[in-house]
Amino acid sequence: MRRCAVLTAAVLAALTLAACQRVDGDAGRPPEPGDRAVARVDGRPIWTSDVRREAVAQGLIGQGDALEPSSALFSRVLDEVVDQKLLAREAVRRNLDDDPATQRRLEATRERILADLLVEDVIDGAVTDEAIEALHREQLRQLQTSEELKVRLILTATQAEAEAVRGLVAAGAGFAAVAAERSIDPATRASGGDLGWTTLDVLPEPYAAALTTALAGTGPGAVTPPIETEDGWAVLTIEDRRAEAPPTLEQARPQIVRYLTYERVRQLLEQLRGRAEIEPLTGDAAPAAPAAKAPAAKDAA
């Protein structure tokens, strides 16, 4: 069923491209530098770029990923490209592309392809290494890093047990050792209650409030009073604290790319909408339909 759906969409795209393709004597010329023909259908070549583009369209590979002609995936996608060309040509032979409803679908597909090409062209010019690095520098300049805390947890079933383990730690027992022996939290018990490096804003509110109070008092090494939670009674300690490290360029790159892409497309659409005359024809903004004429006196009779 998935293959049928893919082929249906691909056939529509093939018909659309065929409809807008200018027929000339360049059918055998590689469409891209270094491209090579990997098959022919009724004398018309299929290029490696055709197969790669289809694989990208199906989400089988990413844009820019390699697809070796010797691979099984390449052979599979090539078969699908051959199938879609055969189906598209048979559809044309049967004059299915002359149907008005089909023409509308072809035009919609053509517009979608052209819109994608425009977006790709705009992004290529806007999402550059220089733009990414500049935005990262600006983020670092404006960034107000918070503090990270190295926190350990002991979770007990009752308040009395929590007071008891807190007393053991106050008497000199190692917090990690007590957590490994007494904590009922399955996620952290084996690691001595280690919650790792974290920030107050991502911790449950009762934890954050207790640790804030501890930091205002003795700071690192402080042990909080028992905290009631949904899972039991918690005792926390702060082992260490440090300034949160800002994200590196490579860590921030995916988010920056998404932002630059969105922002550039938004600006483009804003410009295009500003130049276009757009008249809504649905909802409250739609013009009222003309009222039906009253029947003439002789018809009413």
Coordinates of C-alpha atoms in Angstrom, one line a residue:
M1 CA 0.0 0.0 0.0
R2 CA 2.8 2.4 0.8
R3 CA 4.5 1.7 -2.5
C4 CA 1.3 2.3 -4.3
A5 CA 0.9 5.7 -2.5
V6 CA 4.5 6.6 -3.3
L7 CA 4.1 5.6 -7.0
T8 CA 0.8 7.6 -7.3
A9 CA 2.5 10.7 -6.0
A10 CA 5.6 10.1 -8.1
V11 CA 3.5 9.6 -11.3
L12 CA 1.7 12.9 -10.6
A13 CA 5.1 14.6 -10.2
A14 CA 6.4 12.9 -13.4
L15 CA 3.4 14.1 -15.4
T16 CA 3.8 17.6 -14.0
L17 CA 7.5 17.7 -14.9
A18 CA 6.7 16.3 -18.3
A19 CA 4.1 18.9 -18.9
C20 CA 6.5 21.8 -18.1
Q21 CA 9.5 20.3 -19.7
R22 CA 10.7 21.9 -22.9
V23 CA 11.3 19.3 -25.6
D24 CA 14.7 19.9 -27.3
G25 CA 17.7 18.0 -28.4
D26 CA 19.3 17.9 -24.9
A27 CA 17.6 14.7 -23.7
G28 CA 20.9 12.8 -23.6
R29 CA 22.9 15.6 -21.9
P30 CA 23.6 15.1 -18.2
P31 CA 21.4 17.4 -16.1
E32 CA 24.1 17.8 -13.4
P33 CA 27.9 17.8 -13.6
G34 CA 29.3 14.3 -13.2
D35 CA 25.8 12.8 -13.7
R36 CA 25.6 9.5 -15.6
A37 CA 22.8 7.5 -17.1
V38 CA 21.9 4.3 -15.2
A39 CA 19.0 3.1 -17.3
R40 CA 16.9 4.0 -20.4
V41 CA 13.1 3.8 -20.8
D42 CA 12.1 3.9 -24.4
G43 CA 15.3 5.6 -25.3
R44 CA 15.1 8.3 -22.6
P45 CA 17.8 8.2 -19.9
I46 CA 17.4 7.9 -16.2
W47 CA 20.2 9.7 -14.4
T48 CA 21.8 9.0 -11.0
S49 CA 20.5 12.4 -9.9
D50 CA 16.9 11.2 -10.7
V51 CA 17.3 8.2 -8.4
R52 CA 19.0 10.3 -5.7
R53 CA 16.2 12.9 -5.8
E54 CA 13.6 10.2 -5.5
A55 CA 15.3 8.7 -2.5
V56 CA 15.4 12.1 -0.8
A57 CA 11.8 12.7 -1.6
Q58 CA 10.8 9.4 0.0
G59 CA 13.0 10.3 3.1
L60 CA 15.3 7.3 2.5
I61 CA 18.4 9.5 2.5
G62 CA 19.0 13.1 3.6
Q63 CA 19.7 16.0 1.2
G64 CA 23.4 15.8 0.3
D65 CA 23.8 12.2 1.4
A66 CA 25.6 9.8 -0.9
L67 CA 23.7 7.0 -2.6
E68 CA 26.1 4.6 -4.3
P69 CA 24.8 3.1 -7.6
S70 CA 26.1 -0.3 -6.4
S71 CA 23.9 -0.3 -3.3
A72 CA 20.7 -2.3 -2.9
L73 CA 18.8 0.9 -2.0
F74 CA 19.9 2.5 -5.3
S75 CA 18.6 -0.5 -7.3
R76 CA 15.3 -0.5 -5.4
V77 CA 14.7 3.2 -6.0
L78 CA 15.8 2.9 -9.6
D79 CA 13.1 0.3 -10.1
E80 CA 10.6 2.7 -8.6
V81 CA 11.7 5.5 -10.9
V82 CA 11.3 3.2 -13.9
D83 CA 7.9 2.2 -12.7
Q84 CA 6.7 5.8 -12.3
K85 CA 8.0 6.7 -15.8
L86 CA 6.2 3.7 -17.4
L87 CA 3.0 4.5 -15.5
A88 CA 3.2 8.2 -16.3
R89 CA 3.7 7.5 -20.1
E90 CA 0.7 5.1 -20.1
A91 CA -1.4 7.8 -18.4
V92 CA -0.5 10.2 -21.1
R93 CA -1.2 7.6 -23.8
R94 CA -4.7 7.2 -22.4
N95 CA -5.1 11.0 -22.3
L96 CA -5.7 11.0 -18.6
D97 CA -3.7 14.2 -18.4
D98 CA -6.4 16.0 -20.4
D99 CA -9.0 15.6 -17.7
P100 CA -9.8 19.0 -16.0
A101 CA -9.5 17.6 -12.5
T102 CA -6.1 16.0 -13.4
Q103 CA -5.0 19.3 -14.8
R104 CA -5.7 21.0 -11.5
R105 CA -3.8 18.4 -9.6
L106 CA -0.9 18.7 -12.0
E107 CA -0.9 22.5 -11.6
A108 CA -1.0 22.1 -7.8
T109 CA 2.0 19.7 -7.9
R110 CA 3.9 22.0 -10.3
E111 CA 3.3 24.9 -7.9
R112 CA 4.5 22.8 -5.0
I113 CA 7.7 21.9 -6.8
L114 CA 8.4 25.5 -7.9
A115 CA 7.7 26.7 -4.3
D116 CA 10.2 24.1 -2.9
L117 CA 12.8 25.2 -5.5
L118 CA 12.4 28.8 -4.5
V119 CA 12.7 28.0 -0.8
E120 CA 15.8 26.0 -1.5
D121 CA 17.3 28.8 -3.5
V122 CA 16.5 31.4 -0.8
I123 CA 17.9 29.2 2.0
D124 CA 21.1 28.6 0.0
G125 CA 21.7 32.3 0.0
A126 CA 20.6 32.9 3.6
V127 CA 21.7 29.9 5.6
T128 CA 25.5 30.2 5.2
D129 CA 28.3 29.3 7.5
E130 CA 29.0 33.0 8.0
A131 CA 25.3 33.7 9.0
I132 CA 25.3 30.7 11.4
E133 CA 28.5 31.8 13.0
A134 CA 27.3 35.5 13.3
L135 CA 24.1 34.4 15.0
H136 CA 25.9 32.1 17.3
R137 CA 28.2 35.0 18.4
E138 CA 25.2 37.2 19.0
Q139 CA 23.5 34.5 21.1
L140 CA 26.7 34.1 23.2
R141 CA 26.8 37.9 23.7
Q142 CA 23.2 38.0 24.9
L143 CA 23.2 34.7 26.8
Q144 CA 22.8 34.8 30.5
T145 CA 24.0 31.5 31.7
S146 CA 22.5 30.0 34.8
E147 CA 24.2 27.9 37.4
E148 CA 24.6 24.1 37.2
L149 CA 24.4 22.0 40.4
K150 CA 25.8 18.5 41.0
V151 CA 23.0 16.9 43.1
R152 CA 22.5 13.6 44.8
L153 CA 19.2 12.1 46.1
I154 CA 18.0 9.7 48.7
L155 CA 14.4 8.7 48.4
T156 CA 12.6 7.0 51.3
A157 CA 9.1 5.7 51.9
T158 CA 8.3 7.7 55.0
Q159 CA 9.3 11.0 56.6
A160 CA 10.8 9.1 59.6
E161 CA 13.1 7.2 57.3
A162 CA 14.1 10.4 55.6
E163 CA 15.0 12.0 59.0
A164 CA 17.0 8.9 59.8
V165 CA 19.1 8.9 56.7
R166 CA 19.7 12.7 57.1
G167 CA 20.9 12.0 60.6
L168 CA 23.4 9.4 59.3
V169 CA 24.8 11.9 56.8
A170 CA 25.0 14.5 59.5
A171 CA 27.0 12.0 61.7
G172 CA 29.6 11.6 58.9
A173 CA 28.3 8.9 56.7
G174 CA 28.9 9.4 53.0
F175 CA 25.8 10.6 51.2
A176 CA 26.4 8.3 48.2
A177 CA 26.9 5.3 50.4
V178 CA 23.7 5.9 52.3
A179 CA 21.8 6.4 49.1
A180 CA 23.1 3.1 47.7
E181 CA 22.0 1.3 50.9
R182 CA 18.8 3.1 51.8
S183 CA 17.3 4.9 48.8
I184 CA 14.2 3.3 47.2
D185 CA 14.7 5.3 43.9
P186 CA 15.5 2.6 41.3
A187 CA 16.9 5.2 38.8
T188 CA 19.6 6.6 41.0
R189 CA 20.2 4.1 43.8
A190 CA 22.9 2.2 42.0
S191 CA 24.9 5.4 41.3
G192 CA 24.6 6.6 44.9
G193 CA 21.7 8.9 44.2
D194 CA 23.6 10.8 41.5
L195 CA 21.3 13.2 39.6
G196 CA 24.2 14.5 37.6
W197 CA 24.7 18.2 36.7
T198 CA 21.4 20.0 36.4
T199 CA 19.8 23.5 36.8
L200 CA 17.1 24.5 39.2
D201 CA 14.6 25.3 36.4
V202 CA 14.4 21.7 35.2
L203 CA 14.0 20.2 38.7
P204 CA 10.6 19.6 40.3
E205 CA 9.5 22.7 42.2
P206 CA 9.9 21.2 45.7
Y207 CA 13.5 20.1 44.9
A208 CA 14.3 23.6 43.4
A209 CA 12.9 25.4 46.4
A210 CA 14.8 23.3 48.9
L211 CA 18.1 23.6 47.0
T212 CA 17.7 27.3 46.7
T213 CA 17.4 27.5 50.4
A214 CA 20.4 25.3 50.9
L215 CA 22.5 27.5 48.5
A216 CA 21.5 30.5 50.5
G217 CA 22.8 28.8 53.6
T218 CA 25.9 26.6 53.7
G219 CA 26.1 26.1 49.9
P220 CA 27.8 23.0 48.5
G221 CA 27.7 20.1 51.0
A222 CA 24.4 21.2 52.5
V223 CA 21.7 18.5 53.0
T224 CA 18.1 19.5 52.7
P225 CA 15.4 18.6 55.1
P226 CA 13.0 15.9 54.0
I227 CA 10.9 16.9 51.0
E228 CA 7.5 15.2 50.4
T229 CA 7.0 14.1 46.9
E230 CA 4.5 11.8 45.0
D231 CA 7.0 8.9 45.2
G232 CA 8.0 9.3 48.9
W233 CA 10.3 11.6 51.0
A234 CA 13.4 13.0 49.4
V235 CA 16.7 14.2 50.9
L236 CA 19.1 16.1 48.6
T237 CA 22.6 17.3 48.8
I238 CA 24.6 19.7 46.6
E239 CA 28.1 18.2 45.8
D240 CA 29.3 21.0 43.6
R241 CA 28.3 24.0 41.5
R242 CA 29.5 25.7 38.3
A243 CA 28.5 28.2 35.7
E244 CA 26.4 26.6 32.9
A245 CA 28.6 26.1 29.8
P246 CA 27.2 28.0 26.8
P247 CA 26.4 25.8 23.7
T248 CA 29.2 25.3 21.2
L249 CA 28.7 26.3 17.6
E250 CA 28.2 22.6 16.6
Q251 CA 25.6 22.1 19.4
A252 CA 23.7 25.2 18.4
R253 CA 24.0 24.7 14.6
P254 CA 20.8 22.7 14.1
Q255 CA 18.6 25.2 16.0
I256 CA 20.3 28.2 14.3
V257 CA 19.7 26.6 10.8
R258 CA 16.0 26.0 11.6
Y259 CA 15.7 29.6 12.8
L260 CA 17.4 31.2 9.8
T261 CA 15.4 29.0 7.5
Y262 CA 12.1 30.0 9.1
E263 CA 13.0 33.6 9.3
R264 CA 14.1 33.9 5.7
V265 CA 11.0 32.1 4.4
R266 CA 8.8 34.3 6.7
Q267 CA 10.4 37.5 5.3
L268 CA 10.0 36.2 1.7
L269 CA 6.3 35.4 2.2
E270 CA 5.8 38.8 3.9
Q271 CA 7.2 40.5 0.8
L272 CA 5.2 38.4 -1.6
R273 CA 2.0 38.9 0.3
G274 CA 2.7 42.7 0.4
R275 CA 3.0 42.8 -3.4
A276 CA 0.0 40.5 -4.2
E277 CA -3.7 41.2 -4.3
I278 CA -5.2 38.6 -2.0
E279 CA -9.0 38.5 -1.7
P280 CA -10.5 36.0 0.8
L281 CA -13.6 34.3 -0.6
T282 CA -14.5 32.2 2.5
G283 CA -15.6 33.0 6.0
D284 CA -16.6 36.5 7.2
A285 CA -14.5 38.2 4.6
A286 CA -16.2 36.5 1.7
P287 CA -18.5 38.6 -0.4
A288 CA -22.2 37.8 0.0
A289 CA -23.8 35.6 -2.6
P290 CA -26.3 37.4 -4.7
A291 CA -29.9 37.1 -3.5
A292 CA -32.2 34.9 -5.5
K293 CA -34.6 36.8 -7.7
A294 CA -38.2 36.8 -6.6
P295 CA -40.4 35.0 -9.1
A296 CA -42.4 37.1 -11.5
A297 CA -46.1 37.5 -10.7
K298 CA -47.1 35.1 -13.5
D299 CA -44.6 32.4 -12.2
A300 CA -45.8 32.8 -8.6
A301 CA -49.3 32.3 -9.7

